[in-house]
Amino acid sequence: QLKKVKKQKVLLMGKSGSGKSSMRSIIFSNYLARDTRRLGATIDIDLSHVKFLGNLTLNLWDCGGQEAFMENYLSQQRAHVFSNVGVLIYVFDIESRDVERDLATYVNIVSALVQYSREAKIFVLIHKMDLIQPMTREDVFEHRAVLVRRKTSEAVAIVHKQTPSAASTPPDTPPNLQLFATSIWDQSLYKAWASIIHDLVPNLSVIETQLASLGLAIDADEILLFERTSFLVVSKWTSREGERNPYGDRFERMSNILKSWKHTCSKYTGTPRNAEQFSDFEYKMGTTFSMFATKFTTNTYILVCMPPGEARFNSAKLNVAAARPWFKFLDGPAVPTQTGVAAAVGTPDG
Amino acid sequence: KVPDPTTPQTKGRPRLLLMGQRRSGKSSISSVVFHKLPPSETLFLESTARIQKDSLNSFMEFQVWDFPGQIDIFDNPNFTFDMDAIFGEIGALIWVIDAQDDYLEAVARLNATILHLHRSYPHINIEVFIHKVDGLSDDYRLDIQRDVTIRIQDELSDQGVENAPVNFHLTSIYNHSIFEAFSKVIQKLIPRLGQLEAMLTNLCRTCRFEKAYLFDVNTKIYIATDNTPEDMASYEICSDYVDVIIDFTEVYGSWPRSDQWRDRLEAEPWTQQLDDQVACEWAESGMVLADARRPIMLREVDRFLALVAIMKEGSYDKMPQINMNVDVVVKGLIEFFEITKPKDVVGTVQGGLVSPGLVQG
Ligand SMILES: Nc1nc2c(ncn2[C@@H]2O[C@H](COP(=O)(O)OP(=O)(O)OP(=O)(O)O)[C@@H](O)[C@H]2O)c(=O)[nH]1
Ligand SMILES: Nc1nc2c(ncn2[C@@H]2O[C@H](COP(=O)(O)OP(=O)(O)O)[C@@H](O)[C@H]2O)c(=O)[nH]1
Ligand SMILES: [Mg+2]
C-alpha cells in the first residue's frame, strides 16, 4: 500500500550570511551560483512549500540568521519553530571568525530541537568550502566535523539531564547527525541535498525494487532517477559491473552537469529556467558504453547507462518507455494496483 | 635553398606568448583554457616567477609560454634574452591587460613591446586581451576598449608605425569569452582555414544545420565554423555540450570493463563481437532541445576534434540520413588534418582509435 502525500517540516538554520538562502534557491528555484550574490538577508522566517515528486511536500523554513532572530526562535517562538520538525539543516560558514560563538548558538538550537522534536534528523553543512585551499579542504572539514559532533552530543546530554525520563537512553553521539562539506560553486551541494531528501521520499523501497527489475531486464549498468526541477538523484540502481566504476562522486556530478546544462539551454532558447529544457539525450561512445536520458514520469528524468550495441540500445529505450506506467505513483498519491516491470519488458529482438 | 634539418620545424608548431603586468591574469588564463582549472580556483594561483612553458599536443602542436609580469625582456639589467629564441617561431603574442585595474602602465609597456617587435619581427600577430571584464557593464567595457585602442594607435603613429597587426578582445575566465578569443587567435594560425570553413558550410547546407563548429575537444577552442554570421549564443551552447559529453565520458567511459562483462555481452542471444554490435566506432551524441524541438549533435572526428552542430527544428527524424552526410564530412576532415600534420604525428593519430580525446577529460 502506497502512502498519501507526505509533508515534512524542514528547518534551515545557521548564522546570517552562511549561505542558507543561496543553497535553497539553487536547488529548488534554479538560481545560478552567481545569482545568489543578489540575495538579501532573510528577515525572520521565509516559509516555502516545495513539491518534490508527486507525493512529498517539503515545508522549508528558511530562518534568517541574524542574532536577534535567533534569540527569538529560541525564546518566544521556541515551540512554534521546533515542534514537528522532520529535518534540521544547520549551516556553518567555514570562513566565520567566531567559531566558539557559532558553536554555542548551534548547541542552543540543537537543544531546542531535541526538546521538541526528538526524532528529527540533523544535517550539518560546513559551507563555502570553495574558499579553502583545495589541498587542505579535507583536513579543515574533518577538524570542524569533530567539533560539531562533540557539541551535538553535549547539546543532547543537556536535554537528557533536564528530562530525567529520557535519561535511560545513553546520550552518546546521536545517530541522526550527518555532516557534509558544501559549496554552491561545485557538485558538493548536490551530494548533501540528495542525502537530505533521500530519506524523506515516500515509497523509496518500491522505487528501488522497480528500478532494479528494470535495470536487470534491459541489461543496464546504471540507472539514475532525477527529480525534474532540482535534478537531485531520487534513486539509483547499479549493476555488478557498474559497481566497479571508480568515480564515487558520480551521482552528484551528474546532477550538477545536467542542471548546468539546463541553464545553458534556457539561456540559448530564452525560455524560463524552470521550464523543461531538453528531452531525448543519447550518447554512444563506440564499443565502450551507451547512455540515454529522457523525461520519464511527469516529475522525473531517467538516465540509463548501458553496454554498447545498437540492438541492445534500441530495445532498452522501448522498454524504458514501456515501464513508465509502473512508476506513475511518483506523480501523485494515487495507488497503483500492481507493481513490477517484468510484464512490460520483452526479450531483446536484436 | 635547402632547409637545415637541425633547426626545429616551425610549420604547424606555433607558439603563443602570454605577456602583461603582474596579476593581470595570464596564469589564470592558461590554467583555465589549457588545464581545465575551475575559474574560481585561480584565486589560489601563485605569482609566476619564471617563464612557464607548456606544450600542447592537439590537432596542431603548439606551445604556450606564460611570462612573469615583472620581467621586462627588452630592458633587463641582469639578463639578456635571446630574442630569436623567443620570437623566432612565434604564432601570436597575447598581451593581457587587467581592465579592473589602472592600465596606463600596461598600455605603455605594450606600446614599447610593439615598437621593439615591429623592427625585427613585423609579422607577429599582436592580440590584446582586455581581461577581467566580468563585473563591468557593457558600456564600460566598450569605453575601455576604445580608450586602449586609441592610446596604442596614437603612440604607434607618433612613432611612424602604421597598420601594425594589433587586435583586441574583451575577455574573462568566468565565461566563454576567453575561449572565443583563443579561438580567433588560433584560427589565424591554421593553414588553409578557408578550405575547412568551406567543408562546414557545405555540411550545413546539405543537412540543414543552423550552425556547425569544429572543436578542439580538450580546450573547447573552435578551430573552424561555417560561413553564417558569428553567433556567441550558438558557440556557448555547443561548447557546453562538449563539456557535458566530456564529463559523461570521463565518468562512464574512462575505466576498463571486465572480461566477464564482455564475454556475456558477446554471448547468446547476441552472439556477435561488440565491434560488430555498434553502428559507429566513434563517439556520437544527440539531444533534443525542448524549445521548438531543435536537436543538437556531436560527432567525434579524431582524438582531438569533434564536430558539433545545431540543427533546424524537426530534423530529428532525418537522423539516419544526416549521419551519413556527417560521416562523409568527417572523412574529409580527417584527410585534411593528415595532410596538415607533421609526419610523425600522423602515426599516433591513426593508432589512437581506441582512446579518443574525449577520454582525456
Ligand atoms: N564563496 C561562497 N560564497 C557563498 C556560498 N554560498 C553562499 N555564498 C554567498 O554568501 C552570501 C550570503 O548568502 P545567503 O544565502 O543570503 O545567506 P543566509 O544564510 O541566507 O543569510 P540570512 O538570510 O541573513 O540568515 C551570498 O553573497 C552568497 O553568494 C559558497 O558556497 N561559497
Ligand atoms: N574577476 C576576474 N578575475 C580574474 C580573471 N582572470 C584572472 N583573475 C584573477 O586575477 C588574479 C591574478 O591572476 P594570475 O593568473 O595569477 O596573474 P598573472 O600574474 O598575470 O599570471 C587571480 O586572483 C585571478 O583569480 C577574470 O577573468 N575575472
Ligand atoms: Mg537568508
PDB file of C-alpha atoms and ligand atoms in Angstrom, chain B residues 21-28 42-43 48 100 131-132 134 172-174, ligand 2:
ATOM      1  CA  GLN B  21      51.574  43.102 -15.973  1.00  0.00           C
ATOM      2  CA  ARG B  22      51.724  41.013 -12.798  1.00  0.00           C
ATOM      3  CA  ARG B  23      48.324  39.768 -11.603  1.00  0.00           C
ATOM      4  CA  SER B  24      46.748  40.669 -14.912  1.00  0.00           C
ATOM      5  CA  GLY B  25      45.542  37.069 -15.210  1.00  0.00           C
ATOM      6  CA  LYS B  26      47.979  35.338 -17.556  1.00  0.00           C
ATOM      7  CA  SER B  27      48.472  32.189 -15.495  1.00  0.00           C
ATOM      8  CA  SER B  28      44.774  32.033 -14.765  1.00  0.00           C
ATOM      9  CA  THR B  42      42.611  30.681  -9.896  1.00  0.00           C
ATOM     10  CA  LEU B  43      42.361  32.689  -6.682  1.00  0.00           C
ATOM     11  CA  THR B  48      54.667  33.230 -11.754  1.00  0.00           C
ATOM     12  CA  GLN B 100      39.602  46.227 -13.431  1.00  0.00           C
ATOM     13  CA  HIS B 131      40.762  40.981 -19.366  1.00  0.00           C
ATOM     14  CA  LYS B 132      38.598  40.545 -16.237  1.00  0.00           C
ATOM     15  CA  ASP B 134      33.241  40.221 -15.864  1.00  0.00           C
ATOM     16  CA  SER B 172      37.042  36.878 -18.767  1.00  0.00           C
ATOM     17  CA  ILE B 173      37.818  33.437 -17.405  1.00  0.00           C
ATOM     18  CA  TYR B 174      34.346  33.331 -15.851  1.00  0.00           C
TER      19      TYR B 174
HETATM   20  N1  LIG C   2      37.281  38.826 -11.925  1.00  0.00           N
HETATM   21  C1  LIG C   2      38.242  38.189 -12.603  1.00  0.00           C
HETATM   22  N2  LIG C   2      39.404  37.840 -12.003  1.00  0.00           N
HETATM   23  C2  LIG C   2      40.355  37.187 -12.724  1.00  0.00           C
HETATM   24  C3  LIG C   2      40.150  36.866 -14.084  1.00  0.00           C
HETATM   25  N3  LIG C   2      41.282  36.234 -14.556  1.00  0.00           N
HETATM   26  C4  LIG C   2      42.134  36.145 -13.506  1.00  0.00           C
HETATM   27  N4  LIG C   2      41.588  36.734 -12.408  1.00  0.00           N
HETATM   28  C5  LIG C   2      42.222  36.847 -11.076  1.00  0.00           C
HETATM   29  O1  LIG C   2      43.378  37.678 -11.149  1.00  0.00           O
HETATM   30  C6  LIG C   2      44.377  37.254 -10.211  1.00  0.00           C
HETATM   31  C7  LIG C   2      45.772  37.178 -10.843  1.00  0.00           C
HETATM   32  O2  LIG C   2      45.836  36.117 -11.770  1.00  0.00           O
HETATM   33  P1  LIG C   2      47.199  35.397 -12.242  1.00  0.00           P
HETATM   34  O3  LIG C   2      46.776  34.463 -13.322  1.00  0.00           O
HETATM   35  O4  LIG C   2      47.966  34.811 -11.099  1.00  0.00           O
HETATM   36  O5  LIG C   2      48.001  36.631 -12.858  1.00  0.00           O
HETATM   37  P2  LIG C   2      49.444  36.620 -13.597  1.00  0.00           P
HETATM   38  O6  LIG C   2      50.400  37.202 -12.613  1.00  0.00           O
HETATM   39  O7  LIG C   2      49.209  37.529 -14.768  1.00  0.00           O
HETATM   40  O8  LIG C   2      49.768  35.239 -14.024  1.00  0.00           O
HETATM   41  C8  LIG C   2      43.851  35.922  -9.637  1.00  0.00           C
HETATM   42  O9  LIG C   2      43.341  36.172  -8.352  1.00  0.00           O
HETATM   43  C9  LIG C   2      42.727  35.507 -10.582  1.00  0.00           C
HETATM   44  O10 LIG C   2      41.718  34.758  -9.905  1.00  0.00           O
HETATM   45  C10 LIG C   2      38.892  37.248 -14.708  1.00  0.00           C
HETATM   46  O11 LIG C   2      38.608  36.997 -15.874  1.00  0.00           O
HETATM   47  N5  LIG C   2      37.997  37.905 -13.921  1.00  0.00           N
END
